[in-house]
PDB file of C-alpha atoms in Angstrom:
ATOM      1  CA  MET A   1     129.542 -53.940  -6.484  1.00 51.00           C
ATOM      2  CA  TYR A   2     132.274 -52.312  -4.468  1.00 62.00           C
ATOM      3  CA  LEU A   3     135.282 -54.904  -3.694  1.00 70.00           C
ATOM      4  CA  ASP A   4     136.157 -55.413   0.023  1.00 75.00           C
ATOM      5  CA  ASN A   5     139.843 -55.216  -0.649  1.00 84.00           C
ATOM      6  CA  PHE A   6     142.474 -54.590  -3.332  1.00 90.00           C
ATOM      7  CA  SER A   7     144.021 -57.867  -2.297  1.00 88.00           C
ATOM      8  CA  ASP A   8     141.607 -60.124  -4.080  1.00 89.00           C
ATOM      9  CA  ALA A   9     143.152 -62.310  -6.751  1.00 90.00           C
ATOM     10  CA  GLY A  10     140.575 -60.818  -9.429  1.00 90.00           C
ATOM     11  CA  VAL A  11     141.506 -57.442  -8.695  1.00 92.00           C
ATOM     12  CA  ARG A  12     145.068 -58.462  -9.302  1.00 93.00           C
ATOM     13  CA  ALA A  13     144.663 -60.052 -12.717  1.00 94.00           C
ATOM     14  CA  LEU A  14     142.792 -57.164 -13.843  1.00 93.00           C
ATOM     15  CA  TRP A  15     145.785 -55.031 -13.200  1.00 96.00           C
ATOM     16  CA  GLU A  16     147.869 -57.533 -14.977  1.00 97.00           C
ATOM     17  CA  LYS A  17     145.520 -57.372 -17.946  1.00 97.00           C
ATOM     18  CA  ALA A  18     145.511 -53.486 -17.757  1.00 96.00           C
ATOM     19  CA  ALA A  19     149.501 -53.360 -17.903  1.00 97.00           C
ATOM     20  CA  ALA A  20     149.136 -55.866 -20.677  1.00 97.00           C
ATOM     21  CA  LEU A  21     147.386 -53.545 -22.648  1.00 97.00           C
ATOM     22  CA  GLY A  22     148.768 -50.783 -21.961  1.00 96.00           C
ATOM     23  CA  LEU A  23     145.648 -49.360 -19.691  1.00 97.00           C
ATOM     24  CA  ILE A  24     145.005 -47.226 -17.655  1.00 97.00           C
ATOM     25  CA  ILE A  25     143.708 -47.985 -14.355  1.00 97.00           C
ATOM     26  CA  GLU A  26     141.137 -45.358 -12.971  1.00 96.00           C
ATOM     27  CA  LEU A  27     140.257 -45.596  -9.503  1.00 96.00           C
ATOM     28  CA  HIS A  28     137.097 -44.317  -7.873  1.00 94.00           C
ATOM     29  CA  ILE A  29     138.125 -45.069  -4.227  1.00 94.00           C
ATOM     30  CA  GLY A  30     137.581 -43.199  -0.920  1.00 94.00           C
ATOM     31  CA  PRO A  31     140.632 -42.746   1.204  1.00 96.00           C
ATOM     32  CA  ASN A  32     139.907 -45.540   3.473  1.00 93.00           C
ATOM     33  CA  TYR A  33     141.487 -47.722  -0.080  1.00 94.00           C
ATOM     34  CA  ALA A  34     144.456 -45.577  -0.681  1.00 95.00           C
ATOM     35  CA  ALA A  35     146.911 -47.665   1.587  1.00 94.00           C
ATOM     36  CA  GLN A  36     145.446 -51.070  -0.483  1.00 92.00           C
ATOM     37  CA  THR A  37     146.230 -50.009  -3.388  1.00 95.00           C
ATOM     38  CA  ARG A  38     149.739 -49.061  -2.822  1.00 95.00           C
ATOM     39  CA  ASP A  39     151.137 -52.907  -2.976  1.00 93.00           C
ATOM     40  CA  LEU A  40     149.128 -52.947  -6.598  1.00 96.00           C
ATOM     41  CA  ILE A  41     150.776 -49.633  -7.771  1.00 97.00           C
ATOM     42  CA  THR A  42     153.821 -50.835  -6.493  1.00 97.00           C
ATOM     43  CA  ALA A  43     153.725 -53.788  -8.471  1.00 96.00           C
ATOM     44  CA  PHE A  44     152.519 -51.794 -11.613  1.00 97.00           C
ATOM     45  CA  PRO A  45     154.773 -49.374 -12.170  1.00 97.00           C
ATOM     46  CA  GLU A  46     154.424 -49.010 -15.913  1.00 95.00           C
ATOM     47  CA  THR A  47     150.789 -48.576 -15.485  1.00 97.00           C
ATOM     48  CA  THR A  48     149.553 -45.358 -15.329  1.00 97.00           C
ATOM     49  CA  VAL A  49     146.361 -44.988 -12.182  1.00 98.00           C
ATOM     50  CA  LEU A  50     144.240 -41.924 -12.321  1.00 98.00           C
ATOM     51  CA  ILE A  51     142.478 -41.345  -9.030  1.00 98.00           C
ATOM     52  CA  ASP A  52     138.832 -40.049  -9.324  1.00 97.00           C
ATOM     53  CA  HIS A  53     137.475 -37.131  -7.729  1.00 97.00           C
ATOM     54  CA  LEU A  54     140.488 -35.711  -5.433  1.00 98.00           C
ATOM     55  CA  GLY A  55     140.277 -39.322  -3.773  1.00 97.00           C
ATOM     56  CA  GLU A  56     136.674 -38.838  -2.433  1.00 97.00           C
ATOM     57  CA  PRO A  57     138.002 -37.000   0.689  1.00 98.00           C
ATOM     58  CA  ALA A  58     134.305 -36.755   2.526  1.00 96.00           C
ATOM     59  CA  TYR A  59     134.721 -40.776   2.795  1.00 95.00           C
ATOM     60  CA  GLY A  60     137.837 -41.147   5.167  1.00 95.00           C
ATOM     61  CA  THR A  61     139.266 -39.988   7.922  1.00 97.00           C
ATOM     62  CA  ILE A  62     142.060 -37.681   7.699  1.00 96.00           C
ATOM     63  CA  PRO A  63     144.896 -40.128   8.319  1.00 97.00           C
ATOM     64  CA  GLU A  64     143.469 -42.095   5.554  1.00 97.00           C
ATOM     65  CA  TYR A  65     143.148 -38.938   3.100  1.00 98.00           C
ATOM     66  CA  ALA A  66     147.231 -38.684   4.047  1.00 98.00           C
ATOM     67  CA  GLU A  67     147.282 -42.257   2.522  1.00 97.00           C
ATOM     68  CA  VAL A  68     145.875 -40.464  -0.483  1.00 98.00           C
ATOM     69  CA  LEU A  69     148.045 -37.559  -0.618  1.00 98.00           C
ATOM     70  CA  ALA A  70     151.202 -40.432  -0.391  1.00 98.00           C
ATOM     71  CA  LEU A  71     150.404 -41.797  -3.632  1.00 98.00           C
ATOM     72  CA  ALA A  72     151.626 -38.675  -5.507  1.00 98.00           C
ATOM     73  CA  ASP A  73     155.291 -40.523  -4.081  1.00 98.00           C
ATOM     74  CA  PHE A  74     154.570 -42.441  -7.075  1.00 98.00           C
ATOM     75  CA  PRO A  75     155.378 -41.092 -11.005  1.00 98.00           C
ATOM     76  CA  ASN A  76     152.773 -43.094 -12.273  1.00 98.00           C
ATOM     77  CA  VAL A  77     149.643 -41.742 -10.477  1.00 98.00           C
ATOM     78  CA  VAL A  78     147.675 -38.964 -11.520  1.00 98.00           C
ATOM     79  CA  MET A  79     144.847 -37.037  -9.801  1.00 98.00           C
ATOM     80  CA  LYS A  80     141.893 -36.029 -11.353  1.00 98.00           C
ATOM     81  CA  LEU A  81     140.501 -32.274 -10.040  1.00 97.00           C
ATOM     82  CA  SER A  82     136.961 -33.230  -9.575  1.00 96.00           C
ATOM     83  CA  GLY A  83     134.116 -34.010  -7.228  1.00 95.00           C
ATOM     84  CA  LEU A  84     134.110 -31.045  -5.989  1.00 96.00           C
ATOM     85  CA  ASP A  85     130.430 -30.577  -5.278  1.00 96.00           C
ATOM     86  CA  HIS A  86     131.062 -33.822  -3.230  1.00 95.00           C
ATOM     87  CA  ILE A  87     132.501 -31.786  -0.438  1.00 97.00           C
ATOM     88  CA  ALA A  88     131.747 -28.310  -1.163  1.00 97.00           C
ATOM     89  CA  GLY A  89     128.323 -26.329  -1.626  1.00 97.00           C
ATOM     90  CA  ASP A  90     129.891 -22.694  -3.210  1.00 97.00           C
ATOM     91  CA  ALA A  91     129.620 -23.567  -7.043  1.00 96.00           C
ATOM     92  CA  PRO A  92     130.472 -22.525  -9.559  1.00 95.00           C
ATOM     93  CA  LEU A  93     134.491 -21.580  -8.216  1.00 97.00           C
ATOM     94  CA  TYR A  94     134.634 -23.557  -4.560  1.00 97.00           C
ATOM     95  CA  LEU A  95     136.584 -21.145  -2.968  1.00 98.00           C
ATOM     96  CA  SER A  96     135.396 -22.889   0.699  1.00 98.00           C
ATOM     97  CA  VAL A  97     138.334 -25.905  -0.392  1.00 98.00           C
ATOM     98  CA  ARG A  98     140.702 -23.687  -2.320  1.00 97.00           C
ATOM     99  CA  ARG A  99     143.824 -24.514   0.359  1.00 97.00           C
ATOM    100  CA  PHE A 100     142.795 -28.372   0.141  1.00 98.00           C
ATOM    101  CA  VAL A 101     142.492 -28.272  -3.664  1.00 98.00           C
ATOM    102  CA  ARG A 102     146.042 -26.514  -3.595  1.00 97.00           C
ATOM    103  CA  GLN A 103     147.528 -29.221  -0.771  1.00 97.00           C
ATOM    104  CA  VAL A 104     146.647 -31.882  -3.656  1.00 98.00           C
ATOM    105  CA  ALA A 105     147.792 -29.882  -6.583  1.00 98.00           C
ATOM    106  CA  ASP A 106     151.284 -29.101  -4.838  1.00 98.00           C
ATOM    107  CA  ALA A 107     151.669 -32.927  -3.834  1.00 98.00           C
ATOM    108  CA  PHE A 108     151.015 -33.862  -7.406  1.00 98.00           C
ATOM    109  CA  GLY A 109     152.518 -31.152  -9.263  1.00 98.00           C
ATOM    110  CA  PRO A 110     151.131 -29.588 -12.532  1.00 98.00           C
ATOM    111  CA  ALA A 111     151.942 -32.776 -14.935  1.00 98.00           C
ATOM    112  CA  ARG A 112     150.181 -35.146 -12.610  1.00 98.00           C
ATOM    113  CA  LEU A 113     146.903 -33.440 -12.640  1.00 98.00           C
ATOM    114  CA  ALA A 114     143.922 -33.436 -14.767  1.00 98.00           C
ATOM    115  CA  TRP A 115     140.623 -31.595 -14.793  1.00 96.00           C
ATOM    116  CA  GLY A 116     137.990 -33.408 -14.370  1.00 90.00           C
ATOM    117  CA  VAL A 117     134.336 -31.401 -14.537  1.00 89.00           C
ATOM    118  CA  GLY A 118     132.837 -28.543 -14.310  1.00 88.00           C
ATOM    119  CA  SER A 119     133.913 -25.171 -15.607  1.00 91.00           C
ATOM    120  CA  PRO A 120     137.524 -24.084 -15.986  1.00 96.00           C
ATOM    121  CA  ALA A 121     137.256 -21.424 -14.308  1.00 97.00           C
ATOM    122  CA  TRP A 122     137.592 -22.823 -10.939  1.00 96.00           C
ATOM    123  CA  VAL A 123     140.788 -24.708 -11.862  1.00 97.00           C
ATOM    124  CA  ARG A 124     142.468 -21.137 -12.690  1.00 97.00           C
ATOM    125  CA  THR A 125     140.726 -19.915  -9.633  1.00 97.00           C
ATOM    126  CA  HIS A 126     142.242 -22.375  -7.336  1.00 97.00           C
ATOM    127  CA  LEU A 127     145.601 -22.761  -9.494  1.00 98.00           C
ATOM    128  CA  SER A 128     145.859 -18.781 -10.362  1.00 97.00           C
ATOM    129  CA  ASP A 129     149.407 -18.156  -8.981  1.00 97.00           C
ATOM    130  CA  TRP A 130     150.764 -21.168 -11.286  1.00 98.00           C
ATOM    131  CA  PRO A 131     152.425 -20.403 -14.913  1.00 98.00           C
ATOM    132  CA  GLU A 132     149.868 -20.440 -17.835  1.00 97.00           C
ATOM    133  CA  ALA A 133     151.511 -23.724 -18.980  1.00 97.00           C
ATOM    134  CA  ASP A 134     150.873 -25.680 -16.212  1.00 98.00           C
ATOM    135  CA  VAL A 135     147.693 -24.968 -15.956  1.00 98.00           C
ATOM    136  CA  THR A 136     146.710 -25.517 -19.405  1.00 97.00           C
ATOM    137  CA  HIS A 137     148.196 -29.101 -18.974  1.00 97.00           C
ATOM    138  CA  VAL A 138     146.337 -29.538 -15.913  1.00 98.00           C
ATOM    139  CA  LEU A 139     142.636 -28.183 -18.161  1.00 97.00           C
ATOM    140  CA  GLY A 140     143.687 -30.695 -20.840  1.00 95.00           C
ATOM    141  CA  GLY A 141     147.197 -31.420 -22.105  1.00 95.00           C
ATOM    142  CA  ASN A 142     147.818 -34.249 -19.465  1.00 96.00           C
ATOM    143  CA  LEU A 143     144.887 -36.052 -20.675  1.00 94.00           C
ATOM    144  CA  VAL A 144     145.948 -35.466 -24.381  1.00 94.00           C
ATOM    145  CA  ARG A 145     149.378 -36.886 -23.510  1.00 94.00           C
ATOM    146  CA  LEU A 146     148.059 -39.769 -21.006  1.00 94.00           C
ATOM    147  CA  LEU A 147     145.315 -41.031 -23.218  1.00 91.00           C
ATOM    148  CA  ARG A 148     147.622 -40.566 -26.486  1.00 89.00           C
ATOM    149  CA  TRP A 149     145.374 -38.195 -28.542  1.00 87.00           C
ATOM    150  CA  PRO A 150     146.898 -36.755 -31.572  1.00 82.00           C
ATOM    151  CA  GLU A 151     147.263 -32.904 -30.917  1.00 67.00           C
ATOM    152  CA  ALA A 152     145.045 -32.060 -33.705  1.00 50.00           C
ATOM    153  CA  LEU A 153     142.073 -32.379 -31.485  1.00 53.00           C
TER     154      LEU A 153
END
C-alpha cells in the first residue's frame, strides 16, 4: 500500500527507528513525493537516503522532478542508477536518455550514485568521460561503503 504523504506520524516513526538503528532509508518514490521527503531528510541528516530508479521520472512533471534533483543538495542522499527501462526502450545502453542520466549523475556526483541493475556497460557509456575511479565507485564501491561490507567481498 502506498502512502498518501510523508507527514504521516507512522512514516516519521519509521524514520526515527531507522535512524536509531543506523539503517539506510530506501525511497521508491515518484517525483511527486520528492518535496515531501525534504522535511524528513532535513530532520534526519545522519540517515543515508537511497532514492531508487532515478526517482521514477516518468511518474511526475518537470517541476516535480526538479525537486528530485534538489535532493542532491543533501550530502546524505544517494541516487540509484536503475530503472532506465521505465523511461526508455532502447536497451541495453539506453542512449536516448544519456543526457538526462548525465544531468542526474552530475547533480549527485560520483560519491553519491549507485548502479542498480542491468549491464555495467550502460553506466560506462553514460559516464564515459568520468575518471575510471569514479565509475568504479558508481559500479559498486559506493554500495560497499554504504552497506559497510568488508572490502574482501
